mmCIF file of C-alpha atoms in Angstrom:
data_model
loop_
_atom_site.group_PDB
_atom_site.id
_atom_site.type_symbol
_atom_site.label_atom_id
_atom_site.label_comp_id
_atom_site.label_asym_id
_atom_site.label_seq_id
_atom_site.Cartn_x
_atom_site.Cartn_y
_atom_site.Cartn_z
ATOM 1 C CA UNK A 1 5.529 100.848 114.021
ATOM 2 C CA UNK A 2 9.257 101.445 114.465
ATOM 3 C CA UNK A 3 9.213 103.484 111.272
ATOM 4 C CA UNK A 4 6.629 105.886 112.722
ATOM 5 C CA UNK A 5 8.608 106.072 115.950
ATOM 6 C CA UNK A 6 11.726 107.226 114.115
ATOM 7 C CA UNK A 7 9.640 109.660 112.059
ATOM 8 C CA UNK A 8 8.243 111.127 115.300
ATOM 9 C CA UNK A 9 11.745 111.511 116.754
ATOM 10 C CA UNK A 10 12.924 113.157 113.546
ATOM 11 C CA UNK A 11 10.083 115.658 113.711
ATOM 12 C CA UNK A 12 10.929 116.470 117.313
ATOM 13 C CA UNK A 13 14.561 117.029 116.384
ATOM 14 C CA UNK A 14 13.574 119.272 113.505
ATOM 15 C CA UNK A 15 11.373 121.336 115.780
ATOM 16 C CA UNK A 16 14.211 121.669 118.281
ATOM 17 C CA UNK A 17 16.687 122.644 115.591
ATOM 18 C CA UNK A 18 14.209 125.094 114.118
ATOM 19 C CA UNK A 19 13.641 126.631 117.528
ATOM 20 C CA UNK A 20 17.385 127.257 117.918
ATOM 21 C CA UNK A 21 18.046 128.083 114.304
ATOM 22 C CA UNK A 22 17.581 131.840 114.570
ATOM 23 C CA UNK A 23 21.095 133.255 114.655
ATOM 24 C CA UNK A 24 21.994 136.852 115.340
ATOM 25 C CA UNK A 25 22.523 137.592 111.667
ATOM 26 C CA UNK A 26 19.235 135.934 110.743
ATOM 27 C CA UNK A 27 17.388 137.964 113.371
ATOM 28 C CA UNK A 28 18.931 141.128 111.970
ATOM 29 C CA UNK A 29 17.934 140.087 108.459
ATOM 30 C CA UNK A 30 14.344 139.489 109.594
ATOM 31 C CA UNK A 31 14.240 142.863 111.375
ATOM 32 C CA UNK A 32 15.529 144.696 108.315
ATOM 33 C CA UNK A 33 12.950 142.886 106.167
ATOM 34 C CA UNK A 34 10.281 144.366 108.459
ATOM 35 C CA UNK A 35 11.680 147.896 108.704
ATOM 36 C CA UNK A 36 13.150 148.361 105.232
ATOM 37 C CA UNK A 37 11.737 145.651 102.936
ATOM 38 C CA UNK A 38 12.810 147.409 99.735
ATOM 39 C CA UNK A 39 16.290 148.403 100.876
ATOM 40 C CA UNK A 40 15.618 152.144 100.667
ATOM 41 C CA UNK A 41 17.765 153.333 103.584
ATOM 42 C CA UNK A 42 21.080 153.325 101.711
ATOM 43 C CA UNK A 43 19.670 155.731 99.108
ATOM 44 C CA UNK A 44 17.788 157.917 101.591
ATOM 45 C CA UNK A 45 17.344 161.566 100.650
ATOM 46 C CA UNK A 46 14.997 163.677 102.696
ATOM 47 C CA UNK A 47 14.143 165.962 105.582
ATOM 48 C CA UNK A 48 13.090 165.199 109.146
ATOM 49 C CA UNK A 49 11.688 167.483 111.825
ATOM 50 C CA UNK A 50 12.386 166.248 115.357
ATOM 51 C CA UNK A 51 11.077 167.822 118.559
ATOM 52 C CA UNK A 52 12.789 167.003 121.853
ATOM 53 C CA UNK A 53 11.324 167.510 125.328
ATOM 54 C CA UNK A 54 13.333 166.979 128.513
ATOM 55 C CA UNK A 55 12.738 167.829 132.192
ATOM 56 C CA UNK A 56 13.833 171.315 133.179
ATOM 57 C CA UNK A 57 14.691 172.382 129.616
ATOM 58 C CA UNK A 58 12.944 174.267 126.847
ATOM 59 C CA UNK A 59 11.892 172.176 123.867
ATOM 60 C CA UNK A 60 14.406 171.798 121.057
ATOM 61 C CA UNK A 61 13.484 171.652 117.381
ATOM 62 C CA UNK A 62 15.896 169.984 114.960
ATOM 63 C CA UNK A 63 15.477 169.859 111.199
ATOM 64 C CA UNK A 64 17.666 167.320 109.423
ATOM 65 C CA UNK A 65 18.490 167.313 105.734
ATOM 66 C CA UNK A 66 20.107 164.045 104.684
ATOM 67 C CA UNK A 67 21.386 162.778 101.355
ATOM 68 C CA UNK A 68 23.265 159.544 102.011
ATOM 69 C CA UNK A 69 24.415 158.823 98.408
ATOM 70 C CA UNK A 70 26.008 162.298 98.186
ATOM 71 C CA UNK A 71 27.394 162.232 101.747
ATOM 72 C CA UNK A 72 25.424 165.343 102.694
ATOM 73 C CA UNK A 73 24.077 166.197 106.134
ATOM 74 C CA UNK A 74 22.665 169.392 107.575
ATOM 75 C CA UNK A 75 21.085 170.028 110.954
ATOM 76 C CA UNK A 76 19.211 173.192 111.908
ATOM 77 C CA UNK A 77 18.660 173.403 115.659
ATOM 78 C CA UNK A 78 16.325 175.974 117.208
ATOM 79 C CA UNK A 79 16.570 176.493 120.949
ATOM 80 C CA UNK A 80 16.623 179.434 123.368
ATOM 81 C CA UNK A 81 16.089 182.031 120.583
ATOM 82 C CA UNK A 82 19.109 180.735 118.682
ATOM 83 C CA UNK A 83 19.282 178.909 115.373
ATOM 84 C CA UNK A 84 22.409 176.833 114.789
ATOM 85 C CA UNK A 85 23.069 175.390 111.326
ATOM 86 C CA UNK A 86 25.709 172.705 110.814
ATOM 87 C CA UNK A 87 26.343 171.529 107.265
ATOM 88 C CA UNK A 88 28.619 168.705 106.138
ATOM 89 C CA UNK A 89 29.014 168.447 102.369
ATOM 90 C CA UNK A 90 31.524 165.986 100.952
ATOM 91 C CA UNK A 91 33.638 166.456 104.069
ATOM 92 C CA UNK A 92 33.443 170.261 104.059
ATOM 93 C CA UNK A 93 31.964 171.831 107.192
ATOM 94 C CA UNK A 94 29.957 175.082 107.383
ATOM 95 C CA UNK A 95 28.646 176.496 110.667
ATOM 96 C CA UNK A 96 26.122 179.303 111.122
ATOM 97 C CA UNK A 97 24.515 181.025 114.067
ATOM 98 C CA UNK A 98 21.298 182.895 113.279
ATOM 99 C CA UNK A 99 22.201 182.841 109.587
ATOM 100 C CA UNK A 100 25.771 184.174 109.937
ATOM 101 C CA UNK A 101 29.068 182.326 109.574
ATOM 102 C CA UNK A 102 30.779 185.045 111.666
ATOM 103 C CA UNK A 103 30.603 183.627 115.178
ATOM 104 C CA UNK A 104 32.700 184.876 118.072
ATOM 105 C CA UNK A 105 34.949 182.154 119.558
ATOM 106 C CA UNK A 106 33.474 182.684 123.006
ATOM 107 C CA UNK A 107 29.967 182.128 121.651
ATOM 108 C CA UNK A 108 31.128 179.073 119.716
ATOM 109 C CA UNK A 109 32.478 177.634 122.935
ATOM 110 C CA UNK A 110 29.427 178.471 125.028
ATOM 111 C CA UNK A 111 26.998 176.970 122.476
ATOM 112 C CA UNK A 112 29.324 174.132 121.438
ATOM 113 C CA UNK A 113 29.272 175.113 117.773
ATOM 114 C CA UNK A 114 32.055 173.050 116.235
ATOM 115 C CA UNK A 115 32.658 170.837 113.224
ATOM 116 C CA UNK A 116 33.485 167.981 115.585
ATOM 117 C CA UNK A 117 30.019 168.254 117.097
ATOM 118 C CA UNK A 118 28.478 168.491 113.618
ATOM 119 C CA UNK A 119 30.136 165.190 112.683
ATOM 120 C CA UNK A 120 29.046 163.615 115.963
ATOM 121 C CA UNK A 121 25.432 164.675 115.368
ATOM 122 C CA UNK A 122 25.559 163.285 111.837
ATOM 123 C CA UNK A 123 26.690 159.922 113.194
ATOM 124 C CA UNK A 124 24.135 160.092 116.024
ATOM 125 C CA UNK A 125 21.092 160.835 113.894
ATOM 126 C CA UNK A 126 21.913 158.617 110.933
ATOM 127 C CA UNK A 127 22.620 155.759 113.336
ATOM 128 C CA UNK A 128 19.412 156.058 115.360
ATOM 129 C CA UNK A 129 17.078 156.735 112.448
ATOM 130 C CA UNK A 130 18.827 154.184 110.287
ATOM 131 C CA UNK A 131 18.311 151.320 112.732
ATOM 132 C CA UNK A 132 18.258 148.382 112.427
ATOM 133 C CA UNK A 133 19.749 148.764 108.919
ATOM 134 C CA UNK A 134 22.853 150.505 110.303
ATOM 135 C CA UNK A 135 23.799 147.324 112.139
ATOM 136 C CA UNK A 136 25.036 145.972 108.802
ATOM 137 C CA UNK A 137 27.727 148.669 108.650
ATOM 138 C CA UNK A 138 31.389 147.647 108.856
ATOM 139 C CA UNK A 139 32.641 147.477 112.424
ATOM 140 C CA UNK A 140 29.425 146.031 113.878
ATOM 141 C CA UNK A 141 29.944 142.767 115.754
ATOM 142 C CA UNK A 142 26.722 140.767 115.715
ATOM 143 C CA UNK A 143 26.510 138.191 118.480
ATOM 144 C CA UNK A 144 25.579 134.830 116.981
ATOM 145 C CA UNK A 145 23.374 133.933 119.952
ATOM 146 C CA UNK A 146 19.816 135.261 120.107
ATOM 147 C CA UNK A 147 18.330 135.458 123.589
ATOM 148 C CA UNK A 148 14.788 135.818 124.877
ATOM 149 C CA UNK A 149 14.053 138.441 127.490
ATOM 150 C CA UNK A 150 11.053 140.010 129.166
ATOM 151 C CA UNK A 151 11.172 143.813 129.224
ATOM 152 C CA UNK A 152 8.427 145.987 130.685
ATOM 153 C CA UNK A 153 6.108 142.980 130.732
ATOM 154 C CA UNK A 154 6.621 141.877 127.126
ATOM 155 C CA UNK A 155 8.681 139.016 125.713
ATOM 156 C CA UNK A 156 11.277 139.847 123.082
ATOM 157 C CA UNK A 157 13.975 138.220 121.002
ATOM 158 C CA UNK A 158 17.157 140.161 121.734
ATOM 159 C CA UNK A 159 20.187 140.868 119.580
ATOM 160 C CA UNK A 160 23.509 141.808 121.194
ATOM 161 C CA UNK A 161 25.842 144.042 119.208
ATOM 162 C CA UNK A 162 29.373 145.209 119.940
ATOM 163 C CA UNK A 163 31.753 147.268 117.823
ATOM 164 C CA UNK A 164 35.337 147.262 116.642
ATOM 165 C CA UNK A 165 37.514 149.579 118.727
ATOM 166 C CA UNK A 166 37.806 152.027 115.826
ATOM 167 C CA UNK A 167 33.998 152.369 115.718
ATOM 168 C CA UNK A 168 32.904 152.380 119.362
ATOM 169 C CA UNK A 169 33.143 150.709 122.747
ATOM 170 C CA UNK A 170 29.525 150.498 123.936
ATOM 171 C CA UNK A 171 27.520 147.282 124.118
ATOM 172 C CA UNK A 172 24.036 147.446 122.595
ATOM 173 C CA UNK A 173 20.949 145.258 122.902
ATOM 174 C CA UNK A 174 18.086 145.426 120.436
ATOM 175 C CA UNK A 175 14.666 144.066 121.379
ATOM 176 C CA UNK A 176 12.410 142.759 118.611
ATOM 177 C CA UNK A 177 8.829 141.549 118.634
ATOM 178 C CA UNK A 178 9.146 137.747 118.232
ATOM 179 C CA UNK A 179 6.328 137.591 115.661
ATOM 180 C CA UNK A 180 6.805 140.660 113.465
ATOM 181 C CA UNK A 181 10.495 141.450 114.219
ATOM 182 C CA UNK A 182 9.594 145.087 114.799
ATOM 183 C CA UNK A 183 12.256 146.877 116.850
ATOM 184 C CA UNK A 184 10.567 148.201 120.012
ATOM 185 C CA UNK A 185 13.419 148.832 122.466
ATOM 186 C CA UNK A 186 17.157 149.335 122.380
ATOM 187 C CA UNK A 187 19.610 149.637 125.199
ATOM 188 C CA UNK A 188 23.288 150.434 125.568
ATOM 189 C CA UNK A 189 25.957 150.201 128.246
ATOM 190 C CA UNK A 190 29.352 151.821 128.566
ATOM 191 C CA UNK A 191 30.184 149.305 131.301
ATOM 192 C CA UNK A 192 27.503 146.655 131.687
ATOM 193 C CA UNK A 193 28.866 145.522 135.065
ATOM 194 C CA UNK A 194 27.992 148.991 136.407
ATOM 195 C CA UNK A 195 24.499 148.971 134.887
ATOM 196 C CA UNK A 196 25.193 152.370 133.366
ATOM 197 C CA UNK A 197 23.941 153.647 130.027
ATOM 198 C CA UNK A 198 20.376 154.047 128.848
ATOM 199 C CA UNK A 199 17.401 152.313 127.295
ATOM 200 C CA UNK A 200 15.046 153.745 124.708
ATOM 201 C CA UNK A 201 11.391 152.812 124.230
ATOM 202 C CA UNK A 202 10.120 153.086 120.655
ATOM 203 C CA UNK A 203 6.492 153.588 119.654
ATOM 204 C CA UNK A 204 4.067 154.699 116.933
ATOM 205 C CA UNK A 205 5.739 153.271 113.838
ATOM 206 C CA UNK A 206 5.330 155.494 110.769
ATOM 207 C CA UNK A 207 6.085 154.874 107.094
ATOM 208 C CA UNK A 208 8.843 156.944 105.482
ATOM 209 C CA UNK A 209 9.610 156.061 101.864
ATOM 210 C CA UNK A 210 8.603 152.446 102.433
ATOM 211 C CA UNK A 211 10.567 152.209 105.691
ATOM 212 C CA UNK A 212 8.972 151.713 109.095
ATOM 213 C CA UNK A 213 10.529 154.210 111.516
ATOM 214 C CA UNK A 214 9.511 154.787 115.156
ATOM 215 C CA UNK A 215 7.886 158.179 115.611
ATOM 216 C CA UNK A 216 8.543 158.441 119.361
ATOM 217 C CA UNK A 217 11.676 157.627 121.348
ATOM 218 C CA UNK A 218 11.599 157.834 125.141
ATOM 219 C CA UNK A 219 14.978 157.787 126.896
ATOM 220 C CA UNK A 220 15.640 156.407 130.399
ATOM 221 C CA UNK A 221 18.648 155.556 132.586
ATOM 222 C CA UNK A 222 19.326 151.841 133.036
ATOM 223 C CA UNK A 223 20.330 152.186 136.670
ATOM 224 C CA UNK A 224 17.162 153.719 138.098
ATOM 225 C CA UNK A 225 14.673 154.064 135.205
ATOM 226 C CA UNK A 226 15.111 157.831 135.498
ATOM 227 C CA UNK A 227 13.443 159.674 132.647
ATOM 228 C CA UNK A 228 15.736 161.652 130.346
ATOM 229 C CA UNK A 229 13.885 162.918 127.290
ATOM 230 C CA UNK A 230 11.437 162.235 124.476
ATOM 231 C CA UNK A 231 12.214 162.666 120.790
ATOM 232 C CA UNK A 232 9.248 162.929 118.416
ATOM 233 C CA UNK A 233 9.595 162.636 114.649
ATOM 234 C CA UNK A 234 7.024 165.280 113.753
ATOM 235 C CA UNK A 235 7.495 165.228 110.001
ATOM 236 C CA UNK A 236 9.526 163.331 107.421
ATOM 237 C CA UNK A 237 9.666 164.099 103.710
ATOM 238 C CA UNK A 238 11.744 162.217 101.171
ATOM 239 C CA UNK A 239 13.064 163.179 97.768
ATOM 240 C CA UNK A 240 13.949 159.668 96.592
#
């Protein structure tokens, strides 16, 4: 009888340990296994068409051309009867407005056409569309503790991520379905004590070269749930 008692206790302990066993790195591994089971992100080559709608603004259409192995990125943004092309090829930057590289400085300033912005947009888009895989990049600080949190009426397992000072200063939280490990929400703060920053709701997962990528991203302020914008991945073609 005592033998069965100890066996029962051992089972309870194992269940408890198993329930606490999911570390931050393991959660990230599980999420990547869901979103990119074949490890295709690092060799991604393709095009994406993204439409953005925001209150009080005309819609913006952005076509991205990305070749990660060759360090190539090009964005073509159409808005307000202007087409801005920003190309980064092996570190070289080319800027065009309506097909011409001859752009007056005043127009460059007014439309924010700069190589610095081109690099920022490269980092922005490859980060967001490469999640959660991008969280494995150097400089990411994965919190070892996984928390559970209810958000918009659903329970999630949540991963906290910080960054080395050379990479960034924001604090990010990534919300995953506890059964599938699909990423459904992410949230960032510049200063969490001020409840600043934004959260992004993800929906309509689509398959792109074996990867599961959210089609729709809806952006809101943390402080008051104020609506900011919606990004829709209209089309994605790969050349892998």
